[in-house]
PDB file of C-alpha atoms in Angstrom:
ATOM      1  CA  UNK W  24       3.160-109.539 -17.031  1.00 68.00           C
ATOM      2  CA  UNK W  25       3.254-111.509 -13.885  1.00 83.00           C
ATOM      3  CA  UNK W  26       2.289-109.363 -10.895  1.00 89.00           C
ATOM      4  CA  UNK W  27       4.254-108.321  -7.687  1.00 90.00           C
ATOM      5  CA  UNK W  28       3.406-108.968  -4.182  1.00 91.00           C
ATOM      6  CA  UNK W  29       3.002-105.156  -2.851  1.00 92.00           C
ATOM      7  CA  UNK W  30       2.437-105.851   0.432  1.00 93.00           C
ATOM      8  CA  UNK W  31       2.003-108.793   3.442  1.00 92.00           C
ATOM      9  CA  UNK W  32      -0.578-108.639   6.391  1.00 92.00           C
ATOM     10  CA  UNK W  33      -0.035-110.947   8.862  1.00 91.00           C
ATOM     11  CA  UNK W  34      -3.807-111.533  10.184  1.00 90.00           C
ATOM     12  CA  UNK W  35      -3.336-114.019  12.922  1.00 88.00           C
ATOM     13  CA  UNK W  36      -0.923-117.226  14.023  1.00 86.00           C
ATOM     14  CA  UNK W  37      -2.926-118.651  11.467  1.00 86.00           C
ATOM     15  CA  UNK W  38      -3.513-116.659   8.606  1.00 88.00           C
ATOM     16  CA  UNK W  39      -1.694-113.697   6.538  1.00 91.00           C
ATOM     17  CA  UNK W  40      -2.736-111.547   3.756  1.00 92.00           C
ATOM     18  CA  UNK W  41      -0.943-111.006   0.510  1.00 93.00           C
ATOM     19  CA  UNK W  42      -1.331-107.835  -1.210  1.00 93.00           C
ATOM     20  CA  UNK W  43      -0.759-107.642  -5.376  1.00 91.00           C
ATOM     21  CA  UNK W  44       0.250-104.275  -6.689  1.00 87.00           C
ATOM     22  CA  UNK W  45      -1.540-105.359 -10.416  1.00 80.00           C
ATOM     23  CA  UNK W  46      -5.306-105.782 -10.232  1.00 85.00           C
ATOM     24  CA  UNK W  47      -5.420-108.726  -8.912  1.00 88.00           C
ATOM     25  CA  UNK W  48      -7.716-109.421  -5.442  1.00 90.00           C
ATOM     26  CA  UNK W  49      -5.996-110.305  -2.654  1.00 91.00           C
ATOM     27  CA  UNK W  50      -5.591-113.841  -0.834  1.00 92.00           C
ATOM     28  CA  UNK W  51      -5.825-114.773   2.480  1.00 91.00           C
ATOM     29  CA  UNK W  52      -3.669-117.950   3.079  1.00 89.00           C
ATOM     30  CA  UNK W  53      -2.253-120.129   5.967  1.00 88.00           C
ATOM     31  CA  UNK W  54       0.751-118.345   7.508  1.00 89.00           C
ATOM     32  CA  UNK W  55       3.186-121.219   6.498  1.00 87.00           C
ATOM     33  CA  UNK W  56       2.681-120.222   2.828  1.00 87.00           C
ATOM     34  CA  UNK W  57       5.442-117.897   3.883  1.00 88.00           C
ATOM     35  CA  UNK W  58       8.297-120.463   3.953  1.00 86.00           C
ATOM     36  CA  UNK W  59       6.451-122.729   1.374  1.00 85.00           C
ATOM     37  CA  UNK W  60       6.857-120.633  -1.587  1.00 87.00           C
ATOM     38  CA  UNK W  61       9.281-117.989  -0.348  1.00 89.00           C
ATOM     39  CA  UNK W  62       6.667-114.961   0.053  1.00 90.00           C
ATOM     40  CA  UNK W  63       7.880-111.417   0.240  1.00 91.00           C
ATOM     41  CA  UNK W  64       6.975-108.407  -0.513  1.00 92.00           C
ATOM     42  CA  UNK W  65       8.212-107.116  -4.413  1.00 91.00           C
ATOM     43  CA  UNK W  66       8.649-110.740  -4.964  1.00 90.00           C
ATOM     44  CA  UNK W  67       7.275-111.412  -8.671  1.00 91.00           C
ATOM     45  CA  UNK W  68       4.448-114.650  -8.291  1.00 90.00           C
ATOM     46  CA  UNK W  69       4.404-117.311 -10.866  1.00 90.00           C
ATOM     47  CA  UNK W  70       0.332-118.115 -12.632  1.00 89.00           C
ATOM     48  CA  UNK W  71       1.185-121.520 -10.685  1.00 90.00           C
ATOM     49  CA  UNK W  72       1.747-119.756  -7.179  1.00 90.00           C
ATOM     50  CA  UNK W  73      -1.153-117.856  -7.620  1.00 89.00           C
ATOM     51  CA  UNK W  74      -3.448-120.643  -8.418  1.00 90.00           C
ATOM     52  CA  UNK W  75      -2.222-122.313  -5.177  1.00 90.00           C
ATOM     53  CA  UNK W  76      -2.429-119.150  -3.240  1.00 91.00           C
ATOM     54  CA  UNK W  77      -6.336-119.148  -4.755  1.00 90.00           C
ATOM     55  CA  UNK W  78      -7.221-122.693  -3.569  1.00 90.00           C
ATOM     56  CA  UNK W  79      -5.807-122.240  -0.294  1.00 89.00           C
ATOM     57  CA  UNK W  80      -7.864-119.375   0.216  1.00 90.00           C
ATOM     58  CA  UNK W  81     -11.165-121.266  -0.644  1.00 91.00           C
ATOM     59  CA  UNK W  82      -9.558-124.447   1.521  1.00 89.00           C
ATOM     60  CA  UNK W  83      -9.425-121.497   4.411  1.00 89.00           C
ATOM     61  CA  UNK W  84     -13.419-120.690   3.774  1.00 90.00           C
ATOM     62  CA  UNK W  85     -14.610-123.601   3.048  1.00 91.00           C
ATOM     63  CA  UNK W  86     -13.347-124.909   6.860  1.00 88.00           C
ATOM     64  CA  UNK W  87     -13.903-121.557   8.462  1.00 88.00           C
ATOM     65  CA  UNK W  88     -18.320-122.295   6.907  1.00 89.00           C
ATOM     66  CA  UNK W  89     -18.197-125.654   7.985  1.00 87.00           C
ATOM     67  CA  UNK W  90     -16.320-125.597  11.526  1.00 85.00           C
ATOM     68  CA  UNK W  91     -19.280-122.406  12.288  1.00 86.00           C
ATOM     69  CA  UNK W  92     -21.814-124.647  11.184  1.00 83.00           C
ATOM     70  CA  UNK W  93     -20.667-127.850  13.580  1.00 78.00           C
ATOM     71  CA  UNK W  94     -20.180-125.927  16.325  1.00 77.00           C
ATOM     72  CA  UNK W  95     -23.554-123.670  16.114  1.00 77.00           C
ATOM     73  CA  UNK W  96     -26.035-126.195  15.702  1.00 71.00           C
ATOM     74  CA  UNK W  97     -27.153-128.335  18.342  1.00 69.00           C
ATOM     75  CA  UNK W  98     -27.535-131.488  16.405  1.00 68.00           C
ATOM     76  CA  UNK W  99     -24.281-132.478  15.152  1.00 70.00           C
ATOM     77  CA  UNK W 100     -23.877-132.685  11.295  1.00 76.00           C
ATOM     78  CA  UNK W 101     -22.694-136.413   9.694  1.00 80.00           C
ATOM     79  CA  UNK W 102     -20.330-136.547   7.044  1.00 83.00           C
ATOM     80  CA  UNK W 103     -22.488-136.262   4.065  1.00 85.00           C
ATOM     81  CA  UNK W 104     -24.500-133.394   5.658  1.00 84.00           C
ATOM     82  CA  UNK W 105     -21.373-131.146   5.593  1.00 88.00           C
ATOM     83  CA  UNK W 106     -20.220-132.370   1.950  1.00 89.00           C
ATOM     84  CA  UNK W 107     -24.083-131.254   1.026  1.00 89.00           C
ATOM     85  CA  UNK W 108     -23.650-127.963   2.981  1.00 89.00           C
ATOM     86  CA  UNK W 109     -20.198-126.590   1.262  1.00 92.00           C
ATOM     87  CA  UNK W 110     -21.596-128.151  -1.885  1.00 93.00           C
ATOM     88  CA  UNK W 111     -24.336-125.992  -1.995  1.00 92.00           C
ATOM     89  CA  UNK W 112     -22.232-122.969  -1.238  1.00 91.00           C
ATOM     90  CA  UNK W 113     -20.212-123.209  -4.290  1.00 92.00           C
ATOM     91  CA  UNK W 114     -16.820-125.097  -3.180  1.00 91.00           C
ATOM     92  CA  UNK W 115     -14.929-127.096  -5.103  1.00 90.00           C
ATOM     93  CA  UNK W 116     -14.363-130.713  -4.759  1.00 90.00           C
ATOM     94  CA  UNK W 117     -11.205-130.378  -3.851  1.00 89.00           C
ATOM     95  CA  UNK W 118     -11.783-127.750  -1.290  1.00 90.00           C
ATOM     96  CA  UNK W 119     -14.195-130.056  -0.057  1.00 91.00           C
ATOM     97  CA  UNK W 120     -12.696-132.840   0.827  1.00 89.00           C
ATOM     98  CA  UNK W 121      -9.070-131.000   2.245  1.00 89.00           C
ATOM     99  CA  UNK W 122     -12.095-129.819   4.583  1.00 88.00           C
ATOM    100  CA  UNK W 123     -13.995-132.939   5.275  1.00 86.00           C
ATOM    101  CA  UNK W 124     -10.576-134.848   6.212  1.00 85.00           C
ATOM    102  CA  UNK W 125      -9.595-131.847   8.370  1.00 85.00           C
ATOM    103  CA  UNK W 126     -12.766-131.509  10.308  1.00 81.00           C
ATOM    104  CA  UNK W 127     -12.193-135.412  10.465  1.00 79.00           C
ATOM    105  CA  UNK W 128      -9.154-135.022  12.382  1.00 76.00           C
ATOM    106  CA  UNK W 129      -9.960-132.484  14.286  1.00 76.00           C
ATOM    107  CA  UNK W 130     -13.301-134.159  15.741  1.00 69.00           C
ATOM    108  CA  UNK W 131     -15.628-131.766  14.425  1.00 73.00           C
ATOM    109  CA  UNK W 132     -17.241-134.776  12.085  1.00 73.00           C
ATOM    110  CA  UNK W 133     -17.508-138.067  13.673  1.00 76.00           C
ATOM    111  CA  UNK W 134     -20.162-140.284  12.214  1.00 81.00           C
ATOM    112  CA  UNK W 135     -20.092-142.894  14.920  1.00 80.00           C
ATOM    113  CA  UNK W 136     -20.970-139.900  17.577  1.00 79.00           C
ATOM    114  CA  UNK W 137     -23.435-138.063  15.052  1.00 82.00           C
ATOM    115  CA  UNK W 138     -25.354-141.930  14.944  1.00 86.00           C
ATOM    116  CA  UNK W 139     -25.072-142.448  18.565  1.00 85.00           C
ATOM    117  CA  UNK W 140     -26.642-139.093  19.086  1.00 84.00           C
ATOM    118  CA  UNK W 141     -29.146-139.611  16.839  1.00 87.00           C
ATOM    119  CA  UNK W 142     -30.054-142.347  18.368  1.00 89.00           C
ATOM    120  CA  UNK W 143     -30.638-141.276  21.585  1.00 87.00           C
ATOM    121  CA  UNK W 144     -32.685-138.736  20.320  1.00 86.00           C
ATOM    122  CA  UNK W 145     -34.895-140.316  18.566  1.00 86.00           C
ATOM    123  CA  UNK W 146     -35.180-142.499  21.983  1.00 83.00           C
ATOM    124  CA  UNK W 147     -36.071-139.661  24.282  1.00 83.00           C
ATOM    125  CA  UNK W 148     -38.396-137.846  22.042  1.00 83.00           C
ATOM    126  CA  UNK W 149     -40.158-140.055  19.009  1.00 85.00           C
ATOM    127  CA  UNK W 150     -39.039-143.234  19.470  1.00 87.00           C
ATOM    128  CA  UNK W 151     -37.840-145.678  16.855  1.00 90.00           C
ATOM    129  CA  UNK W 152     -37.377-149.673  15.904  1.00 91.00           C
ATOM    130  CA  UNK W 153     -34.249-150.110  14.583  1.00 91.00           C
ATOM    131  CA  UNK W 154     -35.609-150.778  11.261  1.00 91.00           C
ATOM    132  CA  UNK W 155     -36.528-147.376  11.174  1.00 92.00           C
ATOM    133  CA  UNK W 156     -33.382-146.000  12.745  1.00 93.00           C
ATOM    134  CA  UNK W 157     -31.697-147.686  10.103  1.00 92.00           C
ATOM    135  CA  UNK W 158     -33.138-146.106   7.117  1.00 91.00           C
ATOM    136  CA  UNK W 159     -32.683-142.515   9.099  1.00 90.00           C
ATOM    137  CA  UNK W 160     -29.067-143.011   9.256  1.00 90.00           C
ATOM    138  CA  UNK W 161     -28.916-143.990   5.888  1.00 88.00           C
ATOM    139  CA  UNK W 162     -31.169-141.042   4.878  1.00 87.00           C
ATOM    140  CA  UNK W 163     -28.337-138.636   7.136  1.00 82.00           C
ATOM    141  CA  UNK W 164     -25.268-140.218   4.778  1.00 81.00           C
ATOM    142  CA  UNK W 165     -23.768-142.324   7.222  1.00 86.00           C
ATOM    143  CA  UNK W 166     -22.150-145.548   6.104  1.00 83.00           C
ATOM    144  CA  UNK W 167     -23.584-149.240   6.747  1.00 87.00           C
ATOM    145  CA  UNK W 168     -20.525-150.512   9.156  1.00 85.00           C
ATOM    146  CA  UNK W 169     -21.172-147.247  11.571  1.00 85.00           C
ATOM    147  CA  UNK W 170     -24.782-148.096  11.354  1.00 89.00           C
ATOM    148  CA  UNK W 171     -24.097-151.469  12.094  1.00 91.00           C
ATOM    149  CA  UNK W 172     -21.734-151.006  14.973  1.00 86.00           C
ATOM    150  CA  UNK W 173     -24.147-148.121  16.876  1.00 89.00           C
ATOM    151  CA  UNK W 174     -27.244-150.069  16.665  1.00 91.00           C
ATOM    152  CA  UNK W 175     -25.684-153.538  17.803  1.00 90.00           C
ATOM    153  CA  UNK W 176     -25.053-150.974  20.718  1.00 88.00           C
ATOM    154  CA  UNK W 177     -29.090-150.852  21.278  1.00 88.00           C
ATOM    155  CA  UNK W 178     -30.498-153.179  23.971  1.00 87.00           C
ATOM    156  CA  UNK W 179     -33.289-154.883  23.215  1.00 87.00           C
ATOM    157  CA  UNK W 180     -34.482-154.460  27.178  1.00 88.00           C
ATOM    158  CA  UNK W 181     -34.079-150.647  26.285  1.00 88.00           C
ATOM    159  CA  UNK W 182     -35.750-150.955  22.625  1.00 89.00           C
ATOM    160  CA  UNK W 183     -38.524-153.030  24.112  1.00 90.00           C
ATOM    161  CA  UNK W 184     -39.324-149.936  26.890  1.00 89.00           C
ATOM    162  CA  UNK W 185     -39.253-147.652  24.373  1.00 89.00           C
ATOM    163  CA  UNK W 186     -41.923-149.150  22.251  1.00 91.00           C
ATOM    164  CA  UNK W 187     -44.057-150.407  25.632  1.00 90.00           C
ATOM    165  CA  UNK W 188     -44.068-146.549  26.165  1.00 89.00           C
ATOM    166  CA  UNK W 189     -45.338-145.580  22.436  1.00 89.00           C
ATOM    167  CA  UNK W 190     -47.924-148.740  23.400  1.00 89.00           C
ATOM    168  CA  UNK W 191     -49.199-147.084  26.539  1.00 88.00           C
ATOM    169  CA  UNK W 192     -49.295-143.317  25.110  1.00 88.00           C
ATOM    170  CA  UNK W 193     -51.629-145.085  22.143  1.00 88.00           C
ATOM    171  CA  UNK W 194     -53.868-147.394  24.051  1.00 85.00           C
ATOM    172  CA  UNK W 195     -55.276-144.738  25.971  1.00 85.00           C
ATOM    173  CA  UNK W 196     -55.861-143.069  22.846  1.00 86.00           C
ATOM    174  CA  UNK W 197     -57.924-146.095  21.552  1.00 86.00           C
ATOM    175  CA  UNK W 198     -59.644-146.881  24.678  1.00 83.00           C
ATOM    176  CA  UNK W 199     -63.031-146.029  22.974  1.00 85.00           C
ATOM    177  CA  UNK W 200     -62.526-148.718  20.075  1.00 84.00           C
ATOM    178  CA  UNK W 201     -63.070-152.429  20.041  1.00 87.00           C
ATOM    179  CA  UNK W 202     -60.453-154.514  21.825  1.00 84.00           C
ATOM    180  CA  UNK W 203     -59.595-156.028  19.007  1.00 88.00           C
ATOM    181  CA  UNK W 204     -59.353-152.960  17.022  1.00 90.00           C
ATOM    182  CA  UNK W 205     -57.453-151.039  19.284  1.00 87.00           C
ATOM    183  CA  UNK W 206     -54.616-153.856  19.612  1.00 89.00           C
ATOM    184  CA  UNK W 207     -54.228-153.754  15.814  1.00 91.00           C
ATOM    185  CA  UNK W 208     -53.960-150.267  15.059  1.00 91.00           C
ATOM    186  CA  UNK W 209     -50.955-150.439  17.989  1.00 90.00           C
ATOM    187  CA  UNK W 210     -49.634-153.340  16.032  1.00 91.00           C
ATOM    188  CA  UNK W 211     -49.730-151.375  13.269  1.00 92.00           C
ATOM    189  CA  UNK W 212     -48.185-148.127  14.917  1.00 92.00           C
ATOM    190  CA  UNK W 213     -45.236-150.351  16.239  1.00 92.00           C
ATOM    191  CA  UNK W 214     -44.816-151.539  12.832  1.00 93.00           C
ATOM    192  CA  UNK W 215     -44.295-148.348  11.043  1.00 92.00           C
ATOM    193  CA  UNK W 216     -41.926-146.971  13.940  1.00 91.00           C
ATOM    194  CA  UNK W 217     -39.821-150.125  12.807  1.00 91.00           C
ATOM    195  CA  UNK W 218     -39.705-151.931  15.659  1.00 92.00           C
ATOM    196  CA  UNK W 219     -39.680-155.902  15.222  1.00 91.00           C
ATOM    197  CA  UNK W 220     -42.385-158.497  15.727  1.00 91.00           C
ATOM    198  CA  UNK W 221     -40.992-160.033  18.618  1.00 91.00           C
ATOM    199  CA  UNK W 222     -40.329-157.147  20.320  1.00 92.00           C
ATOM    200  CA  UNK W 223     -44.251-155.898  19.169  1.00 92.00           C
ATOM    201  CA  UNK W 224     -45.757-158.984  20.432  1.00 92.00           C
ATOM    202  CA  UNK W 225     -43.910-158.895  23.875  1.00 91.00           C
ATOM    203  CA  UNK W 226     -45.332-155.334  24.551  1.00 91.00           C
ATOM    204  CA  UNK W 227     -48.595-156.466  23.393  1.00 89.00           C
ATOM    205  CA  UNK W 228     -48.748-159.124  25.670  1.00 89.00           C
ATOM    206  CA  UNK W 229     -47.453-156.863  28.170  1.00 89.00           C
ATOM    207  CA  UNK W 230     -50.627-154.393  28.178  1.00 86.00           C
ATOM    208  CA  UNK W 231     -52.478-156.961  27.832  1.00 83.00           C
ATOM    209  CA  UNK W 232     -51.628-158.272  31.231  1.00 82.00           C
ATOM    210  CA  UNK W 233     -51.611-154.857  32.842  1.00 79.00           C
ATOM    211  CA  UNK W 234     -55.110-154.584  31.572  1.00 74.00           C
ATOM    212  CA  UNK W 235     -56.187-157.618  33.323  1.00 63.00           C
TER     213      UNK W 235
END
């Protein structure tokens, strides 16, 4: 026996509840469900109706988790990172991605901002080549063209500071150890924050002639 709608809430602009009068649990859907399928209360639903009614309900959690956990945290979440998140709360694909392309639209997931502020992060507080920066992004989900794009964006004048600033936080570190010593283990440092040779052997040269 196909079940009646008993009763329907409306929650918000947004959302409405329908209310079953068999044991069946109630859904929370988008308000324009209304029009779409003719809702009213004693109105006999079809299995197919309440399958939709169903996925639009998990549609409505799965962007209600997701839009809470972009706008709560302070570093903003990439593509991938959200997919992970909802994935690991249950949600179907297809829930997924109806909520990836909305929070797409809506500017809640933007993967060239998310890389742009990771970026800059990782130039204010541990600073990075873009070698490095590269596989980070990667790492985060984000596709190779974004990459591309932000770090093209880089100067080198600013790249360069940021790795004669490592240099200078280091060498004073080293000042005990053989010259020699000292300037490879900096070498070395600048290496594995993925910054590139040229860019290593102009700050080398650099505190070299500050030393002098």
């Amino acid at each position: 026996m196909q079940p009646k709608i008993s009763d329907i809430q409306v929650l918000s602009e947004e959302k409405l509840k329908v209310v079953f009068a068999a044991d069946i649990p109630d859904r929370v859907v988008p308000i324009s469900f209304v029009g779409m399928f003719g809702l009213r209360v004693g109105m006999t639903v079809s299995p197919e109706i309440l399958d939709q009614l169903a996925q639009a309900e998990e549609v409505m959690k799965a962007k209600a988790y997701a839009k809470k956990a972009c706008q709560t945290s302070e570093i903003p979440h990439s593509k991938s990172e959200i997919i992970k998140l909802l994935q690991l709360q249950g949600f179907e694909s297809e829930s997924i991605e109806a909520t990836v392309l909305d929070l797409e639209q809506s500017g809640h997931i933007k993967d060239q901002v998310f890389a742009r502020k990771w970026v800059d992060r990782r130039r204010k507080s541990t600073p990075r080549g873009k070698r490095v920066l590269r596989f980070e992004l990667r790492g985060k989900g984000v596709d190779t063209s974004t990459i591309d794009h932000v770090l093209s964006e880089v100067d080198e004048s600013d790249e360069t500071e940021s790795a004669l600033r490592i240099s200078r936080k280091y060498a004073r570190r080293y000042k005990s150890l053989a010259p020699h010593v000292a300037k490879r283990r900096l070498q070395e440092l600048l290496l594995r924050r993925g910054f590139c040779y040229d860019i290593i052997q102009r700050v080398t040269a650099t505190l070299e002639t500050e030393k002098s």
